[in-house]
Amino acid sequence: MTTPGSNFIGINVSGTQARAALVDHDGALLDTKVAQFAPRELISQLAAMVEDLGSRGPVASIGGAIPGRVNRQTDGVIAPRDGSGTIIEDLHGELMRATGLRVELENDANAAAYGEFKAGAGRGARNMFYMMIGNGIGGAIILDGKLWTGASGFAGEVGHITIDAEGLQCVCGNTGCLETVASAPSIVRRARERLNRDSTSSLSRLALNKTFTAEDIAHQANEGDDFALMMIERTGKYIGTGVASVINLLNIERIVLGGGVMDAGSLILNPIIQEVKRRAFQPCFEATEIVAAKLGLDGAPIGAALLARDAATD
Ligand SMILES: [Zn+2]
């Protein structure tokens, strides 16, 4: 039973890291926690976090944000994205048994979208599309204030929109998906390929570093490195091409862009908006606000907590 005054906990599991948020009944953020754990200690670690956060007052229920989809009938986890084996299929049942609390599971992109919608860059909108651009590209759709997850829970897979029909093979089986050019590892691959074939780009500081990351590219772009700037700008064009399709399809009020790749800030946001403007149906473009996410890594745990709260009051 939910009573006013009860708190809600959201936990995002990613690899071997768990990030938790405690919110009150009004959605105010009370506390956050981050912990590393060994894969086999997942349940005991999550239960310890719940107990720790529970010391601040009674907890009504828990929301879990996981890298995979959830079968609404069985609450089983489907297709966890990380190959570490950390996310067990019966996470729902085991977590309920370990904590004695009601548990709601949701995909991490959906949870982050809900967090931004209720407490971040989506506030005030009624319809919102969220895109998480990091090691992969995920998305989530909120229509009339609710997550719309589709016929089998896979709605919003914007990372697998085809950008280049002749493009590279994607993990999903298709070729030329947005994820094959704009995810963090894809940006690094494109930058390496270009450094190898274009001698003028060897002036870039990135050419000195054999193991640079997408973060390094963003950092060098911020320092004014022309090559890094060009890579970020072109990535923005690819993302903008995907966003234009979303806008044309949904005529959505707000697009919120999150994930590590967006840490490049306006260097990537501006080319995204320019490309959307160039490609989208103009009346759709004019009705849409395109903004950066606000909650960072806390978006998914906050969203999971708020989903748990709102499921309890449904
Ligand atoms: Zn794909």
PDB file of C-alpha atoms and ligand atoms in Angstrom:
ATOM      1  CA  MET A   1       0.000   0.000   0.000  1.00  0.00           C
ATOM      2  CA  THR A   2       1.227   3.447  -0.864  1.00  0.00           C
ATOM      3  CA  THR A   3       0.652   6.069   1.738  1.00  0.00           C
ATOM      4  CA  PRO A   4       1.526   9.746   1.447  1.00  0.00           C
ATOM      5  CA  GLY A   5       4.946  10.196   2.964  1.00  0.00           C
ATOM      6  CA  SER A   6       6.323   6.967   1.534  1.00  0.00           C
ATOM      7  CA  ASN A   7       9.444   7.182  -0.578  1.00  0.00           C
ATOM      8  CA  PHE A   8      10.346   5.402  -3.820  1.00  0.00           C
ATOM      9  CA  ILE A   9      13.685   4.008  -4.947  1.00  0.00           C
ATOM     10  CA  GLY A  10      14.878   3.760  -8.542  1.00  0.00           C
ATOM     11  CA  ILE A  11      17.969   1.747  -9.433  1.00  0.00           C
ATOM     12  CA  ASN A  12      19.754   1.676 -12.779  1.00  0.00           C
ATOM     13  CA  VAL A  13      22.014  -1.320 -13.342  1.00  0.00           C
ATOM     14  CA  SER A  14      24.646  -0.862 -16.036  1.00  0.00           C
ATOM     15  CA  GLY A  15      27.443  -3.409 -16.352  1.00  0.00           C
ATOM     16  CA  THR A  16      28.684  -3.894 -12.800  1.00  0.00           C
ATOM     17  CA  GLN A  17      27.545  -0.506 -11.564  1.00  0.00           C
ATOM     18  CA  ALA A  18      24.287   0.284  -9.784  1.00  0.00           C
ATOM     19  CA  ARG A  19      23.075   3.867  -9.483  1.00  0.00           C
ATOM     20  CA  ALA A  20      20.153   4.550  -7.182  1.00  0.00           C
ATOM     21  CA  ALA A  21      17.868   7.505  -6.495  1.00  0.00           C
ATOM     22  CA  LEU A  22      15.459   8.082  -3.619  1.00  0.00           C
ATOM     23  CA  VAL A  23      12.446  10.288  -4.337  1.00  0.00           C
ATOM     24  CA  ASP A  24       9.526  11.262  -2.145  1.00  0.00           C
ATOM     25  CA  HIS A  25       5.842  11.033  -2.978  1.00  0.00           C
ATOM     26  CA  ASP A  26       5.959  14.437  -4.712  1.00  0.00           C
ATOM     27  CA  GLY A  27       8.906  13.347  -6.859  1.00  0.00           C
ATOM     28  CA  ALA A  28      11.529  15.445  -5.043  1.00  0.00           C
ATOM     29  CA  LEU A  29      15.002  13.875  -5.172  1.00  0.00           C
ATOM     30  CA  LEU A  30      16.159  13.080  -1.619  1.00  0.00           C
ATOM     31  CA  ASP A  31      19.360  11.114  -2.165  1.00  0.00           C
ATOM     32  CA  THR A  32      21.480   9.249  -4.725  1.00  0.00           C
ATOM     33  CA  LYS A  33      23.942   6.367  -4.358  1.00  0.00           C
ATOM     34  CA  VAL A  34      26.408   4.664  -6.680  1.00  0.00           C
ATOM     35  CA  ALA A  35      27.981   1.251  -6.066  1.00  0.00           C
ATOM     36  CA  GLN A  36      30.175  -1.226  -7.917  1.00  0.00           C
ATOM     37  CA  PHE A  37      29.503  -4.912  -7.434  1.00  0.00           C
ATOM     38  CA  ALA A  38      30.688  -8.304  -8.621  1.00  0.00           C
ATOM     39  CA  PRO A  39      28.186  -9.847 -11.098  1.00  0.00           C
ATOM     40  CA  ARG A  40      27.112 -12.602  -8.704  1.00  0.00           C
ATOM     41  CA  GLU A  41      26.408 -10.083  -5.957  1.00  0.00           C
ATOM     42  CA  LEU A  42      23.785  -8.174  -7.940  1.00  0.00           C
ATOM     43  CA  ILE A  43      20.791  -9.014  -5.745  1.00  0.00           C
ATOM     44  CA  SER A  44      22.606  -8.651  -2.412  1.00  0.00           C
ATOM     45  CA  GLN A  45      24.092  -5.334  -3.554  1.00  0.00           C
ATOM     46  CA  LEU A  46      20.731  -3.965  -4.686  1.00  0.00           C
ATOM     47  CA  ALA A  47      19.099  -5.098  -1.438  1.00  0.00           C
ATOM     48  CA  ALA A  48      21.870  -3.357   0.533  1.00  0.00           C
ATOM     49  CA  MET A  49      21.282  -0.112  -1.410  1.00  0.00           C
ATOM     50  CA  VAL A  50      17.544  -0.342  -0.747  1.00  0.00           C
ATOM     51  CA  GLU A  51      18.154  -0.878   2.961  1.00  0.00           C
ATOM     52  CA  ASP A  52      20.594   2.026   3.091  1.00  0.00           C
ATOM     53  CA  LEU A  53      18.202   4.449   1.336  1.00  0.00           C
ATOM     54  CA  GLY A  54      15.312   3.057   3.383  1.00  0.00           C
ATOM     55  CA  SER A  55      16.915   4.463   6.531  1.00  0.00           C
ATOM     56  CA  ARG A  56      15.492   7.858   5.502  1.00  0.00           C
ATOM     57  CA  GLY A  57      11.899   6.705   5.846  1.00  0.00           C
ATOM     58  CA  PRO A  58       9.491   4.004   4.692  1.00  0.00           C
ATOM     59  CA  VAL A  59       9.880   2.868   1.076  1.00  0.00           C
ATOM     60  CA  ALA A  60       6.721   2.019  -0.874  1.00  0.00           C
ATOM     61  CA  SER A  61       8.237   0.355  -3.954  1.00  0.00           C
ATOM     62  CA  ILE A  62      11.275   0.000  -6.190  1.00  0.00           C
ATOM     63  CA  GLY A  63      11.789   0.742  -9.873  1.00  0.00           C
ATOM     64  CA  GLY A  64      14.585  -1.032 -11.737  1.00  0.00           C
ATOM     65  CA  ALA A  65      16.049   0.422 -14.976  1.00  0.00           C
ATOM     66  CA  ILE A  66      17.875  -2.266 -16.912  1.00  0.00           C
ATOM     67  CA  PRO A  67      19.689  -2.602 -20.247  1.00  0.00           C
ATOM     68  CA  GLY A  68      17.058  -4.842 -21.868  1.00  0.00           C
ATOM     69  CA  ARG A  69      13.291  -5.127 -22.324  1.00  0.00           C
ATOM     70  CA  VAL A  70      10.774  -6.467 -19.875  1.00  0.00           C
ATOM     71  CA  ASN A  71       8.013  -8.955 -20.644  1.00  0.00           C
ATOM     72  CA  ARG A  72       4.920  -7.295 -19.155  1.00  0.00           C
ATOM     73  CA  GLN A  73       3.142 -10.643 -18.634  1.00  0.00           C
ATOM     74  CA  THR A  74       5.927 -12.470 -16.783  1.00  0.00           C
ATOM     75  CA  ASP A  75       8.089  -9.518 -15.619  1.00  0.00           C
ATOM     76  CA  GLY A  76      11.007 -11.508 -17.083  1.00  0.00           C
ATOM     77  CA  VAL A  77      13.927  -9.634 -18.623  1.00  0.00           C
ATOM     78  CA  ILE A  78      14.204 -10.037 -22.408  1.00  0.00           C
ATOM     79  CA  ALA A  79      17.403  -9.616 -24.364  1.00  0.00           C
ATOM     80  CA  PRO A  80      19.689  -7.868 -21.866  1.00  0.00           C
ATOM     81  CA  ARG A  81      22.069  -5.743 -23.948  1.00  0.00           C
ATOM     82  CA  ASP A  82      25.195  -6.118 -21.865  1.00  0.00           C
ATOM     83  CA  GLY A  83      26.865  -9.450 -22.424  1.00  0.00           C
ATOM     84  CA  SER A  84      28.247  -9.672 -18.880  1.00  0.00           C
ATOM     85  CA  GLY A  85      25.420 -11.913 -17.665  1.00  0.00           C
ATOM     86  CA  THR A  86      24.815  -9.513 -14.783  1.00  0.00           C
ATOM     87  CA  ILE A  87      21.127  -9.055 -15.516  1.00  0.00           C
ATOM     88  CA  ILE A  88      19.415 -12.274 -14.510  1.00  0.00           C
ATOM     89  CA  GLU A  89      16.110 -13.195 -16.106  1.00  0.00           C
ATOM     90  CA  ASP A  90      14.259 -13.363 -12.783  1.00  0.00           C
ATOM     91  CA  LEU A  91      15.635 -10.048 -11.485  1.00  0.00           C
ATOM     92  CA  HIS A  92      12.052  -9.012 -10.683  1.00  0.00           C
ATOM     93  CA  GLY A  93      11.244 -12.024  -8.486  1.00  0.00           C
ATOM     94  CA  GLU A  94      14.613 -12.147  -6.759  1.00  0.00           C
ATOM     95  CA  LEU A  95      14.611  -8.459  -5.937  1.00  0.00           C
ATOM     96  CA  MET A  96      11.072  -8.676  -4.538  1.00  0.00           C
ATOM     97  CA  ARG A  97      12.038 -11.644  -2.368  1.00  0.00           C
ATOM     98  CA  ALA A  98      15.243  -9.971  -1.176  1.00  0.00           C
ATOM     99  CA  THR A  99      13.573  -6.669  -0.238  1.00  0.00           C
ATOM    100  CA  GLY A 100       9.948  -7.607   0.477  1.00  0.00           C
ATOM    101  CA  LEU A 101       8.873  -4.645  -1.688  1.00  0.00           C
ATOM    102  CA  ARG A 102       6.909  -4.269  -4.891  1.00  0.00           C
ATOM    103  CA  VAL A 103       9.262  -3.991  -7.903  1.00  0.00           C
ATOM    104  CA  GLU A 104       8.628  -2.460 -11.332  1.00  0.00           C
ATOM    105  CA  LEU A 105      11.193  -3.123 -14.065  1.00  0.00           C
ATOM    106  CA  GLU A 106      11.665  -0.962 -17.136  1.00  0.00           C
ATOM    107  CA  ASN A 107      14.155  -0.622 -19.975  1.00  0.00           C
ATOM    108  CA  ASP A 108      16.847   1.956 -19.118  1.00  0.00           C
ATOM    109  CA  ALA A 109      16.150   4.290 -22.064  1.00  0.00           C
ATOM    110  CA  ASN A 110      12.449   4.282 -21.166  1.00  0.00           C
ATOM    111  CA  ALA A 111      13.250   5.016 -17.529  1.00  0.00           C
ATOM    112  CA  ALA A 112      15.658   7.839 -18.427  1.00  0.00           C
ATOM    113  CA  ALA A 113      12.994   9.279 -20.736  1.00  0.00           C
ATOM    114  CA  TYR A 114      10.446   9.222 -17.922  1.00  0.00           C
ATOM    115  CA  GLY A 115      12.926  10.877 -15.556  1.00  0.00           C
ATOM    116  CA  GLU A 116      13.578  13.702 -18.035  1.00  0.00           C
ATOM    117  CA  PHE A 117       9.855  13.982 -18.738  1.00  0.00           C
ATOM    118  CA  LYS A 118       8.857  14.368 -15.088  1.00  0.00           C
ATOM    119  CA  ALA A 119      11.899  16.014 -13.560  1.00  0.00           C
ATOM    120  CA  GLY A 120      14.284  17.195 -16.298  1.00  0.00           C
ATOM    121  CA  ALA A 121      14.351  18.643 -19.817  1.00  0.00           C
ATOM    122  CA  GLY A 122      10.904  17.277 -20.702  1.00  0.00           C
ATOM    123  CA  ARG A 123       9.016  19.094 -17.969  1.00  0.00           C
ATOM    124  CA  GLY A 124       5.986  20.958 -19.193  1.00  0.00           C
ATOM    125  CA  ALA A 125       5.638  18.917 -22.397  1.00  0.00           C
ATOM    126  CA  ARG A 126       2.834  16.429 -22.917  1.00  0.00           C
ATOM    127  CA  ASN A 127       4.519  14.511 -25.752  1.00  0.00           C
ATOM    128  CA  MET A 128       8.211  13.830 -25.863  1.00  0.00           C
ATOM    129  CA  PHE A 129      10.749  11.718 -27.696  1.00  0.00           C
ATOM    130  CA  TYR A 130      13.922  10.842 -25.819  1.00  0.00           C
ATOM    131  CA  MET A 131      17.131   9.685 -27.426  1.00  0.00           C
ATOM    132  CA  MET A 132      20.081   8.218 -25.502  1.00  0.00           C
ATOM    133  CA  ILE A 133      23.262   8.418 -27.589  1.00  0.00           C
ATOM    134  CA  GLY A 134      26.129   6.573 -25.930  1.00  0.00           C
ATOM    135  CA  ASN A 135      27.688   3.156 -26.514  1.00  0.00           C
ATOM    136  CA  GLY A 136      24.464   2.342 -28.357  1.00  0.00           C
ATOM    137  CA  ILE A 137      21.552   4.524 -29.392  1.00  0.00           C
ATOM    138  CA  GLY A 138      18.228   4.008 -27.663  1.00  0.00           C
ATOM    139  CA  GLY A 139      15.008   5.936 -27.662  1.00  0.00           C
ATOM    140  CA  ALA A 140      11.668   6.203 -25.944  1.00  0.00           C
ATOM    141  CA  ILE A 141       8.310   7.736 -26.754  1.00  0.00           C
ATOM    142  CA  ILE A 142       6.026   9.510 -24.299  1.00  0.00           C
ATOM    143  CA  LEU A 143       2.556  10.235 -25.631  1.00  0.00           C
ATOM    144  CA  ASP A 144      -0.097  12.081 -23.636  1.00  0.00           C
ATOM    145  CA  GLY A 145       2.051  11.848 -20.521  1.00  0.00           C
ATOM    146  CA  LYS A 146       2.667   8.091 -20.663  1.00  0.00           C
ATOM    147  CA  LEU A 147       5.442   5.872 -21.940  1.00  0.00           C
ATOM    148  CA  TRP A 148       4.337   4.281 -25.185  1.00  0.00           C
ATOM    149  CA  THR A 149       6.313   1.065 -25.496  1.00  0.00           C
ATOM    150  CA  GLY A 150       4.621  -0.477 -28.533  1.00  0.00           C
ATOM    151  CA  ALA A 151       3.127  -3.888 -29.286  1.00  0.00           C
ATOM    152  CA  SER A 152       5.967  -5.865 -27.687  1.00  0.00           C
ATOM    153  CA  GLY A 153       7.979  -3.284 -25.749  1.00  0.00           C
ATOM    154  CA  PHE A 154      10.430  -2.233 -28.470  1.00  0.00           C
ATOM    155  CA  ALA A 155       9.002   1.146 -29.515  1.00  0.00           C
ATOM    156  CA  GLY A 156      11.493   3.968 -29.960  1.00  0.00           C
ATOM    157  CA  GLU A 157      14.435   1.978 -31.381  1.00  0.00           C
ATOM    158  CA  VAL A 158      15.680   5.064 -33.176  1.00  0.00           C
ATOM    159  CA  GLY A 159      19.253   3.716 -33.242  1.00  0.00           C
ATOM    160  CA  HIS A 160      18.106   1.230 -35.865  1.00  0.00           C
ATOM    161  CA  ILE A 161      16.585   3.722 -38.268  1.00  0.00           C
ATOM    162  CA  THR A 162      18.436   3.299 -41.587  1.00  0.00           C
ATOM    163  CA  ILE A 163      20.627   6.324 -42.342  1.00  0.00           C
ATOM    164  CA  ASP A 164      22.709   4.805 -45.157  1.00  0.00           C
ATOM    165  CA  ALA A 165      21.111   2.007 -47.182  1.00  0.00           C
ATOM    166  CA  GLU A 166      24.580   0.905 -48.333  1.00  0.00           C
ATOM    167  CA  GLY A 167      26.123   1.293 -44.888  1.00  0.00           C
ATOM    168  CA  LEU A 168      27.876  -1.040 -42.481  1.00  0.00           C
ATOM    169  CA  GLN A 169      26.418  -4.137 -40.885  1.00  0.00           C
ATOM    170  CA  CYS A 170      24.678  -3.348 -37.584  1.00  0.00           C
ATOM    171  CA  VAL A 171      24.341  -5.633 -34.545  1.00  0.00           C
ATOM    172  CA  CYS A 172      20.585  -5.789 -35.247  1.00  0.00           C
ATOM    173  CA  GLY A 173      21.106  -7.490 -38.636  1.00  0.00           C
ATOM    174  CA  ASN A 174      20.236  -4.435 -40.742  1.00  0.00           C
ATOM    175  CA  THR A 175      22.877  -2.331 -42.520  1.00  0.00           C
ATOM    176  CA  GLY A 176      23.521   1.391 -42.214  1.00  0.00           C
ATOM    177  CA  CYS A 177      21.613   2.017 -38.971  1.00  0.00           C
ATOM    178  CA  LEU A 178      22.077   5.341 -37.157  1.00  0.00           C
ATOM    179  CA  GLU A 179      23.931   3.386 -34.453  1.00  0.00           C
ATOM    180  CA  THR A 180      26.607   2.307 -36.992  1.00  0.00           C
ATOM    181  CA  VAL A 181      27.671   5.938 -37.500  1.00  0.00           C
ATOM    182  CA  ALA A 182      26.686   7.950 -34.411  1.00  0.00           C
ATOM    183  CA  SER A 183      27.164   5.764 -31.310  1.00  0.00           C
ATOM    184  CA  ALA A 184      30.322   6.506 -29.297  1.00  0.00           C
ATOM    185  CA  PRO A 185      32.282   3.478 -30.669  1.00  0.00           C
ATOM    186  CA  SER A 186      31.137   4.345 -34.224  1.00  0.00           C
ATOM    187  CA  ILE A 187      32.409   7.914 -33.888  1.00  0.00           C
ATOM    188  CA  VAL A 188      35.796   6.540 -32.802  1.00  0.00           C
ATOM    189  CA  ARG A 189      35.843   4.092 -35.724  1.00  0.00           C
ATOM    190  CA  ARG A 190      35.007   6.845 -38.245  1.00  0.00           C
ATOM    191  CA  ALA A 191      37.664   9.121 -36.766  1.00  0.00           C
ATOM    192  CA  ARG A 192      40.296   6.360 -36.979  1.00  0.00           C
ATOM    193  CA  GLU A 193      39.385   5.542 -40.573  1.00  0.00           C
ATOM    194  CA  ARG A 194      39.695   9.175 -41.529  1.00  0.00           C
ATOM    195  CA  LEU A 195      43.001   9.682 -39.742  1.00  0.00           C
ATOM    196  CA  ASN A 196      44.352   6.664 -41.636  1.00  0.00           C
ATOM    197  CA  ARG A 197      43.430   7.911 -45.091  1.00  0.00           C
ATOM    198  CA  ASP A 198      43.717  11.692 -44.814  1.00  0.00           C
ATOM    199  CA  SER A 199      47.187  13.088 -44.122  1.00  0.00           C
ATOM    200  CA  THR A 200      46.007  16.646 -43.296  1.00  0.00           C
ATOM    201  CA  SER A 201      43.977  15.299 -40.384  1.00  0.00           C
ATOM    202  CA  SER A 202      47.193  13.993 -38.840  1.00  0.00           C
ATOM    203  CA  LEU A 203      47.658  17.568 -37.549  1.00  0.00           C
ATOM    204  CA  SER A 204      44.948  16.701 -35.065  1.00  0.00           C
ATOM    205  CA  ARG A 205      46.110  15.880 -31.544  1.00  0.00           C
ATOM    206  CA  LEU A 206      43.986  12.759 -31.845  1.00  0.00           C
ATOM    207  CA  ALA A 207      46.523  11.353 -34.332  1.00  0.00           C
ATOM    208  CA  LEU A 208      49.035  11.198 -31.456  1.00  0.00           C
ATOM    209  CA  ASN A 209      46.789   8.982 -29.365  1.00  0.00           C
ATOM    210  CA  LYS A 210      46.208   5.460 -30.643  1.00  0.00           C
ATOM    211  CA  THR A 211      43.454   4.634 -28.175  1.00  0.00           C
ATOM    212  CA  PHE A 212      41.294   7.752 -28.104  1.00  0.00           C
ATOM    213  CA  THR A 213      37.635   7.595 -27.093  1.00  0.00           C
ATOM    214  CA  ALA A 214      34.542   9.543 -28.164  1.00  0.00           C
ATOM    215  CA  GLU A 215      35.071  11.609 -25.001  1.00  0.00           C
ATOM    216  CA  ASP A 216      38.578  12.523 -26.186  1.00  0.00           C
ATOM    217  CA  ILE A 217      37.155  13.621 -29.538  1.00  0.00           C
ATOM    218  CA  ALA A 218      34.613  15.852 -27.759  1.00  0.00           C
ATOM    219  CA  HIS A 219      37.357  17.215 -25.498  1.00  0.00           C
ATOM    220  CA  GLN A 220      39.624  18.064 -28.453  1.00  0.00           C
ATOM    221  CA  ALA A 221      36.684  19.657 -30.264  1.00  0.00           C
ATOM    222  CA  ASN A 222      36.133  21.875 -27.228  1.00  0.00           C
ATOM    223  CA  GLU A 223      39.820  22.821 -27.403  1.00  0.00           C
ATOM    224  CA  GLY A 224      39.324  23.953 -31.000  1.00  0.00           C
ATOM    225  CA  ASP A 225      40.875  20.980 -32.835  1.00  0.00           C
ATOM    226  CA  ASP A 226      39.546  21.297 -36.428  1.00  0.00           C
ATOM    227  CA  PHE A 227      39.513  17.581 -37.137  1.00  0.00           C
ATOM    228  CA  ALA A 228      37.682  16.741 -33.893  1.00  0.00           C
ATOM    229  CA  LEU A 229      35.207  19.566 -34.568  1.00  0.00           C
ATOM    230  CA  MET A 230      34.514  18.181 -38.025  1.00  0.00           C
ATOM    231  CA  MET A 231      33.932  14.680 -36.608  1.00  0.00           C
ATOM    232  CA  ILE A 232      31.479  16.015 -33.996  1.00  0.00           C
ATOM    233  CA  GLU A 233      29.707  18.157 -36.573  1.00  0.00           C
ATOM    234  CA  ARG A 234      29.282  15.257 -38.998  1.00  0.00           C
ATOM    235  CA  THR A 235      28.011  13.073 -36.178  1.00  0.00           C
ATOM    236  CA  GLY A 236      25.475  15.809 -35.441  1.00  0.00           C
ATOM    237  CA  LYS A 237      24.335  15.646 -39.061  1.00  0.00           C
ATOM    238  CA  TYR A 238      23.730  11.916 -38.813  1.00  0.00           C
ATOM    239  CA  ILE A 239      21.793  12.285 -35.569  1.00  0.00           C
ATOM    240  CA  GLY A 240      19.830  15.195 -37.059  1.00  0.00           C
ATOM    241  CA  THR A 241      18.880  13.002 -40.021  1.00  0.00           C
ATOM    242  CA  GLY A 242      17.417  10.454 -37.586  1.00  0.00           C
ATOM    243  CA  VAL A 243      15.674  13.104 -35.509  1.00  0.00           C
ATOM    244  CA  ALA A 244      14.085  14.602 -38.651  1.00  0.00           C
ATOM    245  CA  SER A 245      12.446  11.227 -39.353  1.00  0.00           C
ATOM    246  CA  VAL A 246      11.138  11.056 -35.786  1.00  0.00           C
ATOM    247  CA  ILE A 247       9.673  14.545 -36.042  1.00  0.00           C
ATOM    248  CA  ASN A 248       8.018  13.808 -39.382  1.00  0.00           C
ATOM    249  CA  LEU A 249       6.515  10.624 -37.998  1.00  0.00           C
ATOM    250  CA  LEU A 250       5.278  11.873 -34.624  1.00  0.00           C
ATOM    251  CA  ASN A 251       4.927  15.675 -34.929  1.00  0.00           C
ATOM    252  CA  ILE A 252       6.205  15.592 -31.370  1.00  0.00           C
ATOM    253  CA  GLU A 253       6.354  18.584 -29.040  1.00  0.00           C
ATOM    254  CA  ARG A 254       9.810  18.036 -27.609  1.00  0.00           C
ATOM    255  CA  ILE A 255      12.929  16.011 -28.429  1.00  0.00           C
ATOM    256  CA  VAL A 256      15.287  15.438 -25.508  1.00  0.00           C
ATOM    257  CA  LEU A 257      18.805  14.238 -26.362  1.00  0.00           C
ATOM    258  CA  GLY A 258      20.894  12.506 -23.703  1.00  0.00           C
ATOM    259  CA  GLY A 259      23.755  10.027 -23.331  1.00  0.00           C
ATOM    260  CA  GLY A 260      27.537  10.462 -23.282  1.00  0.00           C
ATOM    261  CA  VAL A 261      27.814  11.681 -26.886  1.00  0.00           C
ATOM    262  CA  MET A 262      25.731  14.751 -25.962  1.00  0.00           C
ATOM    263  CA  ASP A 263      28.454  15.784 -23.491  1.00  0.00           C
ATOM    264  CA  ALA A 264      29.928  17.660 -26.469  1.00  0.00           C
ATOM    265  CA  GLY A 265      27.192  20.239 -25.698  1.00  0.00           C
ATOM    266  CA  SER A 266      26.340  22.903 -28.246  1.00  0.00           C
ATOM    267  CA  LEU A 267      29.123  21.632 -30.550  1.00  0.00           C
ATOM    268  CA  ILE A 268      26.884  18.689 -31.351  1.00  0.00           C
ATOM    269  CA  LEU A 269      23.433  20.118 -30.535  1.00  0.00           C
ATOM    270  CA  ASN A 270      23.719  22.967 -33.055  1.00  0.00           C
ATOM    271  CA  PRO A 271      24.570  20.774 -36.092  1.00  0.00           C
ATOM    272  CA  ILE A 272      21.781  18.387 -35.035  1.00  0.00           C
ATOM    273  CA  ILE A 273      19.229  21.223 -35.029  1.00  0.00           C
ATOM    274  CA  GLN A 274      20.561  22.593 -38.344  1.00  0.00           C
ATOM    275  CA  GLU A 275      20.245  19.190 -39.990  1.00  0.00           C
ATOM    276  CA  VAL A 276      16.734  18.640 -38.630  1.00  0.00           C
ATOM    277  CA  LYS A 277      15.743  22.049 -39.941  1.00  0.00           C
ATOM    278  CA  ARG A 278      17.139  21.168 -43.370  1.00  0.00           C
ATOM    279  CA  ARG A 279      15.406  17.785 -43.569  1.00  0.00           C
ATOM    280  CA  ALA A 280      12.183  17.763 -41.552  1.00  0.00           C
ATOM    281  CA  PHE A 281       8.778  18.775 -42.839  1.00  0.00           C
ATOM    282  CA  GLN A 282       8.771  22.431 -41.902  1.00  0.00           C
ATOM    283  CA  PRO A 283       5.482  22.657 -39.960  1.00  0.00           C
ATOM    284  CA  CYS A 284       6.662  19.661 -37.898  1.00  0.00           C
ATOM    285  CA  PHE A 285      10.065  21.243 -37.269  1.00  0.00           C
ATOM    286  CA  GLU A 286       8.489  24.514 -36.145  1.00  0.00           C
ATOM    287  CA  ALA A 287       6.320  22.710 -33.596  1.00  0.00           C
ATOM    288  CA  THR A 288       9.255  20.897 -31.983  1.00  0.00           C
ATOM    289  CA  GLU A 289      11.763  21.959 -29.369  1.00  0.00           C
ATOM    290  CA  ILE A 290      15.085  20.088 -29.522  1.00  0.00           C
ATOM    291  CA  VAL A 291      16.965  20.229 -26.227  1.00  0.00           C
ATOM    292  CA  ALA A 292      19.743  18.463 -24.304  1.00  0.00           C
ATOM    293  CA  ALA A 293      18.822  16.186 -21.398  1.00  0.00           C
ATOM    294  CA  LYS A 294      19.317  17.668 -17.918  1.00  0.00           C
ATOM    295  CA  LEU A 295      19.609  14.789 -15.477  1.00  0.00           C
ATOM    296  CA  GLY A 296      22.695  13.021 -16.840  1.00  0.00           C
ATOM    297  CA  LEU A 297      23.305   9.578 -15.326  1.00  0.00           C
ATOM    298  CA  ASP A 298      20.681  10.211 -12.629  1.00  0.00           C
ATOM    299  CA  GLY A 299      17.930  10.320 -15.288  1.00  0.00           C
ATOM    300  CA  ALA A 300      17.395   6.540 -15.400  1.00  0.00           C
ATOM    301  CA  PRO A 301      17.274   5.937 -11.609  1.00  0.00           C
ATOM    302  CA  ILE A 302      15.054   8.992 -11.029  1.00  0.00           C
ATOM    303  CA  GLY A 303      12.782   7.879 -13.868  1.00  0.00           C
ATOM    304  CA  ALA A 304      12.629   4.333 -12.495  1.00  0.00           C
ATOM    305  CA  ALA A 305      11.630   5.667  -9.063  1.00  0.00           C
ATOM    306  CA  LEU A 306       8.925   7.850 -10.597  1.00  0.00           C
ATOM    307  CA  LEU A 307       7.641   4.934 -12.700  1.00  0.00           C
ATOM    308  CA  ALA A 308       7.388   2.886  -9.492  1.00  0.00           C
ATOM    309  CA  ARG A 309       5.504   5.748  -7.831  1.00  0.00           C
ATOM    310  CA  ASP A 310       3.117   6.233 -10.729  1.00  0.00           C
ATOM    311  CA  ALA A 311       2.505   2.477 -11.140  1.00  0.00           C
ATOM    312  CA  ALA A 312       1.560   2.351  -7.450  1.00  0.00           C
ATOM    313  CA  THR A 313      -0.978   5.158  -7.839  1.00  0.00           C
ATOM    314  CA  ASP A 314      -2.430   4.013 -11.196  1.00  0.00           C
TER     315      ASP A 314
HETATM  316 ZN    ZN B   1      20.638  -1.674 -36.341  1.00  0.00          ZN
END
